[in-house]
Amino acid sequence: MSRPMGRAVRKAYFVASVAGVLFFVMSVALLGVWPRRVIEAETAAMSPEHTVAMSASALRGRAIYAREGCGYCHTQQIRYLHTDMARFGLPTLSWETRFDYPHLWGTRRIGPDLSRATGTRSADWQFAHLFAPRSIVAGSVMPQYPALFDGAPDRPRQDARDLVTYLDSLGRARELAGPEGEARAREACNCPDDEMKQMAFGDQVNAHPARSRRGGAVPPLPAAGDLARGQALYGERCATCHGVAGAGDGPGAAALKPRPGNLAAHEYTDARIAEALWNGVAGSAMPAWRDYPPDDLAALVAAVRSLDATRTEPALPAHMAEIGARVYAANCQQCHGAEGDGRGTAAAELTMAPTNFRQQRPTLDLSLRALRNGIDGTPMAPWGSRLGADEMLAVAHHVRGFFAGGGR
Amino acid sequence: MVETAETRAVPRVDTALVHAHGIAALVTLLLSVTFGIVVAFQLIYPDLGAGRPWLSWGRLRYSHTQGIMLGWLGNAFFAFLYHAVPILSGRAVTSARLGHWLFALWNFAVMLPGWVLVLSGVSQPLEWAEFPLAVDAVVVVALLMAAVQFLPPFFARGLEYLYVSSWYIIGGLVFTLLAYPMGNVVPELVAGASGAAFSGLWIHDAVGLFVTPLALAIAYFVIPAATRRPIYSHFLSMLGFWLLFFLYPLNGTHHYVFSVIPMSAQLTAITASAVLGVDVIIVVANLLLSTRGAGIIPKDAGLRFVVTGIYCYLIVSIQGSLQAQMSINQAVHFTDWVVGHSHLAMLGFASFVAAGGLVHAWQRIAWARYNARAINYAYWLLVAGLLLMVVDLTIAGLVQGRLWAGGAPWIESVEASRLYWVIRAHGASWLLAGGFVALLIGLTTGPRGGGWQAVDEGVGAAPVDEIAPALQPLEGAAS
């Protein structure tokens, strides 16, 4: 090998080595530094005028989320894809993650995306689920985290409370920003022709199908549900909370407030069950099931009805009916409504909708118990100390009289 | 004179350090695999571990990948470097003392505390960067020490004498030093989406600038050394090398397609991913052409592991180029398909090649035990486990992707995965565990010097001076 050849090779390699390092630098510049500048400009322009920083508790919760590797089963990044958006909500904008040091985007979904977790699950659901996921969701593979608790799901330690505070902060800033925030971001984006970027703006920030809500319109379901299918589904999805026979005593029930409804001790109209399935029961752990096809929901309606174990109760003497109506008008009407339809004047202010007695009829026994003890975790207060025994019996009967489902 | 193992031993190779890193590699491998197996089982028996924090899925999952990358592959690469650098450069590594420190630091100041901290809840939620920052600092120091240990012998002789393996070694060590802090530190300082952009770079750089170059260094070394024929084309080898170093770093953002990271960055990465596939075809063609005559499944154990790894490299790279494309990415991203892909890369490609390098070096340590039968078993068990796992997870990914796109309730995708998770845990993981245990047995039992015997029965053992010319650029090609 001659020397000049050696020198030429050396020169070539030197050039290539410098180029190699430059390419690395270029990659960082092109795919790291430059995107960062774009993202930061976008963040500054698009974020709402007043944003809420994370609370100390949420920050501690975030550290727990990081340390337990929740992010290796859950993403926090909704992509610009209709399949993502239909399930979780609007795509994650850069400003939404700007307090994330480091980011928790994730690259694998064993469980669902959590970037819009706020308001999706009630706190009692979260605690019971973290303590023992399979006591709530039978087919879940999520690990249990009993170390965050003091021995029971309704005794969360600070760690569990912080974690749930954190979960409940995910996506909240975007929801709080509201329509004004969306308009502002859309304007800042200034991208009317960019079809993809436009996908990020809309009114349904959170599209989670399990998020409960009050009074959402329920689509019509097929009239006759497939009972066998419904019972199978009930066993897989509902029995954890409501119990196999519907008595509200499933393995997850004890930790929930209010407790899951006793489906066996009620008569329901189909519409009431459909409503509970489509909208969930806001203010309780009862999720909505909007991701289930109408046939499945109809099947579940049939299954819930088949749980009905109520019997005809003895009628009341006429003078008692009068007492019942009087007590009701004086004490119950403002919540449950004059017609028993749950639309009393105070109803809208309550954290939970008062029972609509036209659509569901509790057994006399259940009705009396609800009156005497109230329903823990709901605005329904105990009346045992305020009403006499006769009055209680009378009004417990009275509310049963509203039922419009009759005989079916 | 009768040739003995001693007379054939390579001068200047510090076999004690090869051996030490080799054993450390196998021990950390078995631990990392155990973590992996436990998390695989936890997906079918989620209450396994009974909620003990240090046995919980997330922490074990962090430990699994850090262990594989730094513990197993890191140690295996170092073992190979102690074998190869003196042969490639004709000079000893910088210092045995330094070597002892590097060994101690890597295993007792990186792996041990790294795992203990992660399992006790001190970690970073960043992929391929889960060890906490304090441990990262030690990694950087150790990488610097490795650079001091292994690079000067190359420079002492002059760049024009460098064979492609040497280039890969230099490139791997230098670029890892550049990329490691970026991936581990920057996302702690740069929030949210911007931080994710850097993470994306690192996820790819960890594989592309650390694992791949060192694995290819092994492949380019073992193939000619075991077949005793020079590489098919030095030109292609260098072309492949430079393209690889230019293209790999540009791939990172393909981990976040359809995200809020600017579309032009995503498109750059998607394009680079496609071109990278072409480059890999060049590299692999060159490597496989160099094995001509050795058969599709070579007899020599080291060579066989390496060649199998190269097959995987080809498949996984083409798969990678495809799944970076938007239409496919949309269908499989976030699913088990990707988990299958990363096992094809880290297990099929990197681990097979690293195991091949380890076996190859072991065969050439006069005093090392070598159990050819166990190694043969190891190979077949690993091949079976790998195939089962990758096919299984790929199908699982397609099933999950289809259910998600169809809008099925989430839990249905979890329930539909169960069958595939059962196959992975009860099938693939036992095969793989058996394979890795067999590898450990293969390299710790059997007669001392048994490696040479195995080589003799294969291609025939040749003294190193006969192998060395096959590892020279230019002259080697000419002679």
mmCIF file of N, CA, C and O in Angstrom, chain B residues 268-337:
data_model
loop_
_atom_site.group_PDB
_atom_site.id
_atom_site.type_symbol
_atom_site.label_atom_id
_atom_site.label_comp_id
_atom_site.label_asym_id
_atom_site.label_seq_id
_atom_site.Cartn_x
_atom_site.Cartn_y
_atom_site.Cartn_z
ATOM 1 N N THR B 268 -39.828 13.505 8.189
ATOM 2 C CA THR B 268 -38.395 13.270 8.037
ATOM 3 C C THR B 268 -38.045 11.893 8.578
ATOM 4 O O THR B 268 -37.343 11.109 7.938
ATOM 5 N N ALA B 269 -38.557 11.609 9.770
ATOM 6 C CA ALA B 269 -38.236 10.337 10.397
ATOM 7 C C ALA B 269 -38.815 9.168 9.605
ATOM 8 O O ALA B 269 -38.178 8.118 9.462
ATOM 9 N N ILE B 270 -40.007 9.356 9.083
ATOM 10 C CA ILE B 270 -40.642 8.273 8.328
ATOM 11 C C ILE B 270 -39.836 7.990 7.063
ATOM 12 O O ILE B 270 -39.594 6.839 6.695
ATOM 13 N N THR B 271 -39.389 9.062 6.409
ATOM 14 C CA THR B 271 -38.582 8.886 5.208
ATOM 15 C C THR B 271 -37.257 8.222 5.538
ATOM 16 O O THR B 271 -36.829 7.269 4.879
ATOM 17 N N ALA B 272 -36.603 8.738 6.601
ATOM 18 C CA ALA B 272 -35.314 8.149 6.989
ATOM 19 C C ALA B 272 -35.488 6.669 7.304
ATOM 20 O O ALA B 272 -34.623 5.845 7.003
ATOM 21 N N SER B 273 -36.625 6.314 7.893
ATOM 22 C CA SER B 273 -36.859 4.917 8.241
ATOM 23 C C SER B 273 -36.907 4.050 6.987
ATOM 24 O O SER B 273 -36.399 2.929 6.978
ATOM 25 N N ALA B 274 -37.529 4.587 5.941
ATOM 26 C CA ALA B 274 -37.615 3.812 4.708
ATOM 27 C C ALA B 274 -36.223 3.624 4.104
ATOM 28 O O ALA B 274 -35.840 2.525 3.709
ATOM 29 N N VAL B 275 -35.442 4.726 4.069
ATOM 30 C CA VAL B 275 -34.112 4.638 3.474
ATOM 31 C C VAL B 275 -33.223 3.719 4.304
ATOM 32 O O VAL B 275 -32.413 2.960 3.779
ATOM 33 N N LEU B 276 -33.414 3.773 5.622
ATOM 34 C CA LEU B 276 -32.607 2.921 6.491
ATOM 35 C C LEU B 276 -32.812 1.451 6.138
ATOM 36 O O LEU B 276 -31.871 0.659 6.136
ATOM 37 N N GLY B 277 -34.047 1.098 5.793
ATOM 38 C CA GLY B 277 -34.323 -0.283 5.404
ATOM 39 C C GLY B 277 -33.440 -0.697 4.233
ATOM 40 O O GLY B 277 -32.885 -1.802 4.204
ATOM 41 N N VAL B 278 -33.271 0.217 3.278
ATOM 42 C CA VAL B 278 -32.430 -0.082 2.122
ATOM 43 C C VAL B 278 -30.989 -0.288 2.573
ATOM 44 O O VAL B 278 -30.302 -1.225 2.150
ATOM 45 N N ASP B 279 -30.542 0.577 3.464
ATOM 46 C CA ASP B 279 -29.163 0.459 3.955
ATOM 47 C C ASP B 279 -28.960 -0.889 4.629
ATOM 48 O O ASP B 279 -27.939 -1.551 4.435
ATOM 49 N N VAL B 280 -29.926 -1.293 5.415
ATOM 50 C CA VAL B 280 -29.776 -2.561 6.128
ATOM 51 C C VAL B 280 -29.694 -3.718 5.133
ATOM 52 O O VAL B 280 -28.931 -4.670 5.326
ATOM 53 N N ILE B 281 -30.430 -3.604 4.050
ATOM 54 C CA ILE B 281 -30.352 -4.662 3.043
ATOM 55 C C ILE B 281 -28.918 -4.754 2.513
ATOM 56 O O ILE B 281 -28.370 -5.842 2.337
ATOM 57 N N ILE B 282 -28.283 -3.601 2.305
ATOM 58 C CA ILE B 282 -26.892 -3.609 1.836
ATOM 59 C C ILE B 282 -26.002 -4.311 2.860
ATOM 60 O O ILE B 282 -25.218 -5.201 2.542
ATOM 61 N N VAL B 283 -26.144 -3.893 4.114
ATOM 62 C CA VAL B 283 -25.284 -4.449 5.169
ATOM 63 C C VAL B 283 -25.478 -5.954 5.265
ATOM 64 O O VAL B 283 -24.509 -6.735 5.300
ATOM 65 N N VAL B 284 -26.743 -6.361 5.299
ATOM 66 C CA VAL B 284 -27.022 -7.778 5.497
ATOM 67 C C VAL B 284 -26.569 -8.603 4.295
ATOM 68 O O VAL B 284 -25.989 -9.671 4.443
ATOM 69 N N ALA B 285 -26.794 -8.074 3.091
ATOM 70 C CA ALA B 285 -26.356 -8.803 1.900
ATOM 71 C C ALA B 285 -24.851 -9.032 1.969
ATOM 72 O O ALA B 285 -24.358 -10.139 1.733
ATOM 73 N N ASN B 286 -24.136 -7.982 2.336
ATOM 74 C CA ASN B 286 -22.689 -8.086 2.419
ATOM 75 C C ASN B 286 -22.279 -9.133 3.456
ATOM 76 O O ASN B 286 -21.400 -9.970 3.210
ATOM 77 N N LEU B 287 -22.947 -9.127 4.586
ATOM 78 C CA LEU B 287 -22.598 -10.083 5.647
ATOM 79 C C LEU B 287 -22.930 -11.506 5.215
ATOM 80 O O LEU B 287 -22.130 -12.429 5.398
ATOM 81 N N LEU B 288 -24.090 -11.676 4.634
ATOM 82 C CA LEU B 288 -24.487 -13.043 4.283
ATOM 83 C C LEU B 288 -23.643 -13.572 3.123
ATOM 84 O O LEU B 288 -23.286 -14.753 3.100
ATOM 85 N N LEU B 289 -23.305 -12.690 2.194
ATOM 86 C CA LEU B 289 -22.431 -13.142 1.107
ATOM 87 C C LEU B 289 -21.075 -13.566 1.663
ATOM 88 O O LEU B 289 -20.408 -14.441 1.115
ATOM 89 N N SER B 290 -20.684 -12.946 2.758
ATOM 90 C CA SER B 290 -19.391 -13.292 3.357
ATOM 91 C C SER B 290 -19.412 -14.661 4.025
ATOM 92 O O SER B 290 -18.374 -15.225 4.316
ATOM 93 N N THR B 291 -20.617 -15.167 4.309
ATOM 94 C CA THR B 291 -20.668 -16.483 4.960
ATOM 95 C C THR B 291 -20.737 -17.589 3.918
ATOM 96 O O THR B 291 -20.914 -18.743 4.268
ATOM 97 N N ARG B 292 -20.648 -17.219 2.652
ATOM 98 C CA ARG B 292 -20.828 -18.237 1.603
ATOM 99 C C ARG B 292 -19.961 -19.451 1.914
ATOM 100 O O ARG B 292 -18.804 -19.345 2.292
ATOM 101 N N GLY B 293 -20.570 -20.603 1.748
ATOM 102 C CA GLY B 293 -19.839 -21.839 2.005
ATOM 103 C C GLY B 293 -20.097 -22.377 3.395
ATOM 104 O O GLY B 293 -19.941 -23.569 3.651
ATOM 105 N N ALA B 294 -20.490 -21.490 4.325
ATOM 106 C CA ALA B 294 -20.672 -21.966 5.702
ATOM 107 C C ALA B 294 -22.059 -22.577 5.899
ATOM 108 O O ALA B 294 -22.333 -23.168 6.931
ATOM 109 N N GLY B 295 -22.919 -22.444 4.921
ATOM 110 C CA GLY B 295 -24.265 -23.009 5.039
ATOM 111 C C GLY B 295 -25.238 -22.014 5.623
ATOM 112 O O GLY B 295 -24.838 -20.980 6.169
ATOM 113 N N ILE B 296 -26.524 -22.338 5.523
ATOM 114 C CA ILE B 296 -27.547 -21.409 6.016
ATOM 115 C C ILE B 296 -27.549 -21.394 7.539
ATOM 116 O O ILE B 296 -27.731 -20.358 8.167
ATOM 117 N N ILE B 297 -27.323 -22.573 8.118
ATOM 118 C CA ILE B 297 -27.182 -22.659 9.572
ATOM 119 C C ILE B 297 -25.791 -23.219 9.842
ATOM 120 O O ILE B 297 -25.600 -24.425 9.933
ATOM 121 N N PRO B 298 -24.818 -22.342 9.953
ATOM 122 C CA PRO B 298 -23.417 -22.807 10.040
ATOM 123 C C PRO B 298 -23.194 -23.755 11.209
ATOM 124 O O PRO B 298 -23.913 -23.713 12.208
ATOM 125 N N LYS B 299 -22.164 -24.580 11.075
ATOM 126 C CA LYS B 299 -21.891 -25.569 12.100
ATOM 127 C C LYS B 299 -21.240 -24.922 13.333
ATOM 128 O O LYS B 299 -21.576 -25.255 14.456
ATOM 129 N N ASP B 300 -20.323 -24.013 13.055
ATOM 130 C CA ASP B 300 -19.637 -23.347 14.163
ATOM 131 C C ASP B 300 -20.642 -22.567 15.018
ATOM 132 O O ASP B 300 -21.415 -21.754 14.497
ATOM 133 N N ALA B 301 -20.640 -22.830 16.327
ATOM 134 C CA ALA B 301 -21.695 -22.289 17.182
ATOM 135 C C ALA B 301 -21.707 -20.765 17.189
ATOM 136 O O ALA B 301 -22.764 -20.141 17.066
ATOM 137 N N GLY B 302 -20.534 -20.157 17.324
ATOM 138 C CA GLY B 302 -20.483 -18.697 17.361
ATOM 139 C C GLY B 302 -21.031 -18.115 16.075
ATOM 140 O O GLY B 302 -21.887 -17.224 16.074
ATOM 141 N N LEU B 303 -20.543 -18.662 14.968
ATOM 142 C CA LEU B 303 -20.979 -18.182 13.658
ATOM 143 C C LEU B 303 -22.477 -18.386 13.483
ATOM 144 O O LEU B 303 -23.191 -17.542 12.932
ATOM 145 N N ARG B 304 -22.970 -19.510 13.974
ATOM 146 C CA ARG B 304 -24.381 -19.816 13.785
ATOM 147 C C ARG B 304 -25.268 -18.796 14.508
ATOM 148 O O ARG B 304 -26.244 -18.301 13.964
ATOM 149 N N PHE B 305 -24.888 -18.484 15.751
ATOM 150 C CA PHE B 305 -25.639 -17.456 16.482
ATOM 151 C C PHE B 305 -25.605 -16.137 15.709
ATOM 152 O O PHE B 305 -26.619 -15.453 15.559
ATOM 153 N N VAL B 306 -24.419 -15.777 15.233
ATOM 154 C CA VAL B 306 -24.285 -14.488 14.556
ATOM 155 C C VAL B 306 -25.135 -14.462 13.295
ATOM 156 O O VAL B 306 -25.892 -13.508 13.058
ATOM 157 N N VAL B 307 -25.044 -15.503 12.503
ATOM 158 C CA VAL B 307 -25.764 -15.496 11.235
ATOM 159 C C VAL B 307 -27.282 -15.459 11.475
ATOM 160 O O VAL B 307 -28.012 -14.727 10.798
ATOM 161 N N THR B 308 -27.717 -16.200 12.466
ATOM 162 C CA THR B 308 -29.147 -16.161 12.796
ATOM 163 C C THR B 308 -29.556 -14.741 13.203
ATOM 164 O O THR B 308 -30.604 -14.243 12.820
ATOM 165 N N GLY B 309 -28.699 -14.106 13.992
ATOM 166 C CA GLY B 309 -28.962 -12.723 14.386
ATOM 167 C C GLY B 309 -29.078 -11.822 13.170
ATOM 168 O O GLY B 309 -29.926 -10.921 13.131
ATOM 169 N N ILE B 310 -28.237 -12.079 12.176
ATOM 170 C CA ILE B 310 -28.278 -11.225 10.973
ATOM 171 C C ILE B 310 -29.581 -11.435 10.196
ATOM 172 O O ILE B 310 -30.154 -10.490 9.654
ATOM 173 N N TYR B 311 -30.054 -12.665 10.162
ATOM 174 C CA TYR B 311 -31.369 -12.884 9.531
ATOM 175 C C TYR B 311 -32.419 -12.012 10.223
ATOM 176 O O TYR B 311 -33.249 -11.369 9.592
ATOM 177 N N CYS B 312 -32.377 -12.064 11.554
ATOM 178 C CA CYS B 312 -33.356 -11.268 12.305
ATOM 179 C C CYS B 312 -33.186 -9.791 12.020
ATOM 180 O O CYS B 312 -34.168 -9.038 11.943
ATOM 181 N N TYR B 313 -31.926 -9.370 11.889
ATOM 182 C CA TYR B 313 -31.653 -7.951 11.631
ATOM 183 C C TYR B 313 -32.357 -7.518 10.350
ATOM 184 O O TYR B 313 -32.981 -6.460 10.281
ATOM 185 N N LEU B 314 -32.255 -8.363 9.337
ATOM 186 C CA LEU B 314 -32.888 -8.037 8.067
ATOM 187 C C LEU B 314 -34.409 -7.922 8.253
ATOM 188 O O LEU B 314 -35.027 -6.937 7.858
ATOM 189 N N ILE B 315 -34.978 -8.943 8.873
ATOM 190 C CA ILE B 315 -36.439 -8.955 9.005
ATOM 191 C C ILE B 315 -36.911 -7.777 9.854
ATOM 192 O O ILE B 315 -37.839 -7.060 9.502
ATOM 193 N N VAL B 316 -36.229 -7.563 10.975
ATOM 194 C CA VAL B 316 -36.712 -6.539 11.902
ATOM 195 C C VAL B 316 -36.565 -5.155 11.292
ATOM 196 O O VAL B 316 -37.372 -4.267 11.548
ATOM 197 N N SER B 317 -35.542 -4.969 10.471
ATOM 198 C CA SER B 317 -35.348 -3.640 9.889
ATOM 199 C C SER B 317 -36.384 -3.359 8.822
ATOM 200 O O SER B 317 -36.912 -2.250 8.719
ATOM 201 N N ILE B 318 -36.672 -4.359 8.018
ATOM 202 C CA ILE B 318 -37.702 -4.148 7.001
ATOM 203 C C ILE B 318 -39.046 -3.924 7.688
ATOM 204 O O ILE B 318 -39.806 -3.024 7.327
ATOM 205 N N GLN B 319 -39.289 -4.710 8.722
ATOM 206 C CA GLN B 319 -40.515 -4.515 9.501
ATOM 207 C C GLN B 319 -40.569 -3.086 10.043
ATOM 208 O O GLN B 319 -41.595 -2.414 9.986
ATOM 209 N N GLY B 320 -39.412 -2.621 10.566
ATOM 210 C CA GLY B 320 -39.353 -1.273 11.134
ATOM 211 C C GLY B 320 -39.653 -0.222 10.081
ATOM 212 O O GLY B 320 -40.423 0.717 10.321
ATOM 213 N N SER B 321 -39.061 -0.373 8.895
ATOM 214 C CA SER B 321 -39.315 0.602 7.836
ATOM 215 C C SER B 321 -40.798 0.636 7.501
ATOM 216 O O SER B 321 -41.363 1.690 7.245
ATOM 217 N N LEU B 322 -41.404 -0.535 7.479
ATOM 218 C CA LEU B 322 -42.821 -0.592 7.114
ATOM 219 C C LEU B 322 -43.698 0.009 8.200
ATOM 220 O O LEU B 322 -44.609 0.786 7.931
ATOM 221 N N GLN B 323 -43.422 -0.353 9.455
ATOM 222 C CA GLN B 323 -44.347 0.090 10.495
ATOM 223 C C GLN B 323 -44.175 1.564 10.826
ATOM 224 O O GLN B 323 -44.976 2.132 11.562
ATOM 225 N N ALA B 324 -43.121 2.192 10.283
ATOM 226 C CA ALA B 324 -43.024 3.645 10.432
ATOM 227 C C ALA B 324 -43.959 4.338 9.456
ATOM 228 O O ALA B 324 -44.291 5.503 9.635
ATOM 229 N N GLN B 325 -44.373 3.627 8.412
ATOM 230 C CA GLN B 325 -45.261 4.245 7.419
ATOM 231 C C GLN B 325 -46.645 4.410 8.035
ATOM 232 O O GLN B 325 -47.137 3.539 8.740
ATOM 233 N N MET B 326 -47.266 5.532 7.689
ATOM 234 C CA MET B 326 -48.471 5.924 8.433
ATOM 235 C C MET B 326 -49.572 4.869 8.425
ATOM 236 O O MET B 326 -50.200 4.616 9.444
ATOM 237 N N SER B 327 -49.800 4.262 7.258
ATOM 238 C CA SER B 327 -50.951 3.355 7.191
ATOM 239 C C SER B 327 -50.743 2.164 8.129
ATOM 240 O O SER B 327 -51.671 1.729 8.802
ATOM 241 N N ILE B 328 -49.519 1.648 8.166
ATOM 242 C CA ILE B 328 -49.277 0.486 9.032
ATOM 243 C C ILE B 328 -49.165 0.932 10.486
ATOM 244 O O ILE B 328 -49.694 0.285 11.396
ATOM 245 N N ASN B 329 -48.502 2.053 10.685
ATOM 246 C CA ASN B 329 -48.347 2.560 12.043
ATOM 247 C C ASN B 329 -49.696 2.720 12.732
ATOM 248 O O ASN B 329 -49.883 2.355 13.900
ATOM 249 N N GLN B 330 -50.655 3.215 11.968
ATOM 250 C CA GLN B 330 -51.989 3.439 12.479
ATOM 251 C C GLN B 330 -52.608 2.136 12.987
ATOM 252 O O GLN B 330 -53.320 2.119 13.984
ATOM 253 N N ALA B 331 -52.316 1.041 12.298
ATOM 254 C CA ALA B 331 -52.951 -0.231 12.646
ATOM 255 C C ALA B 331 -52.255 -0.936 13.811
ATOM 256 O O ALA B 331 -52.894 -1.688 14.542
ATOM 257 N N VAL B 332 -50.954 -0.716 13.973
ATOM 258 C CA VAL B 332 -50.247 -1.546 14.953
ATOM 259 C C VAL B 332 -49.615 -0.764 16.107
ATOM 260 O O VAL B 332 -49.171 -1.364 17.077
ATOM 261 N N HIS B 333 -49.566 0.565 16.009
ATOM 262 C CA HIS B 333 -48.897 1.311 17.068
ATOM 263 C C HIS B 333 -49.613 1.091 18.402
ATOM 264 O O HIS B 333 -50.824 0.927 18.428
ATOM 265 N N PHE B 334 -48.840 1.054 19.484
ATOM 266 C CA PHE B 334 -49.350 0.848 20.849
ATOM 267 C C PHE B 334 -49.759 -0.610 21.117
ATOM 268 O O PHE B 334 -50.195 -0.923 22.215
ATOM 269 N N THR B 335 -49.656 -1.506 20.118
ATOM 270 C CA THR B 335 -50.084 -2.889 20.348
ATOM 271 C C THR B 335 -48.883 -3.794 20.647
ATOM 272 O O THR B 335 -47.733 -3.362 20.626
ATOM 273 N N ASP B 336 -49.189 -5.074 20.847
ATOM 274 C CA ASP B 336 -48.145 -6.060 21.078
ATOM 275 C C ASP B 336 -47.291 -6.322 19.838
ATOM 276 O O ASP B 336 -46.229 -6.922 19.939
ATOM 277 N N TRP B 337 -47.774 -5.909 18.692
ATOM 278 C CA TRP B 337 -46.948 -6.009 17.482
ATOM 279 C C TRP B 337 -45.591 -5.374 17.754
ATOM 280 O O TRP B 337 -44.543 -5.921 17.413
#
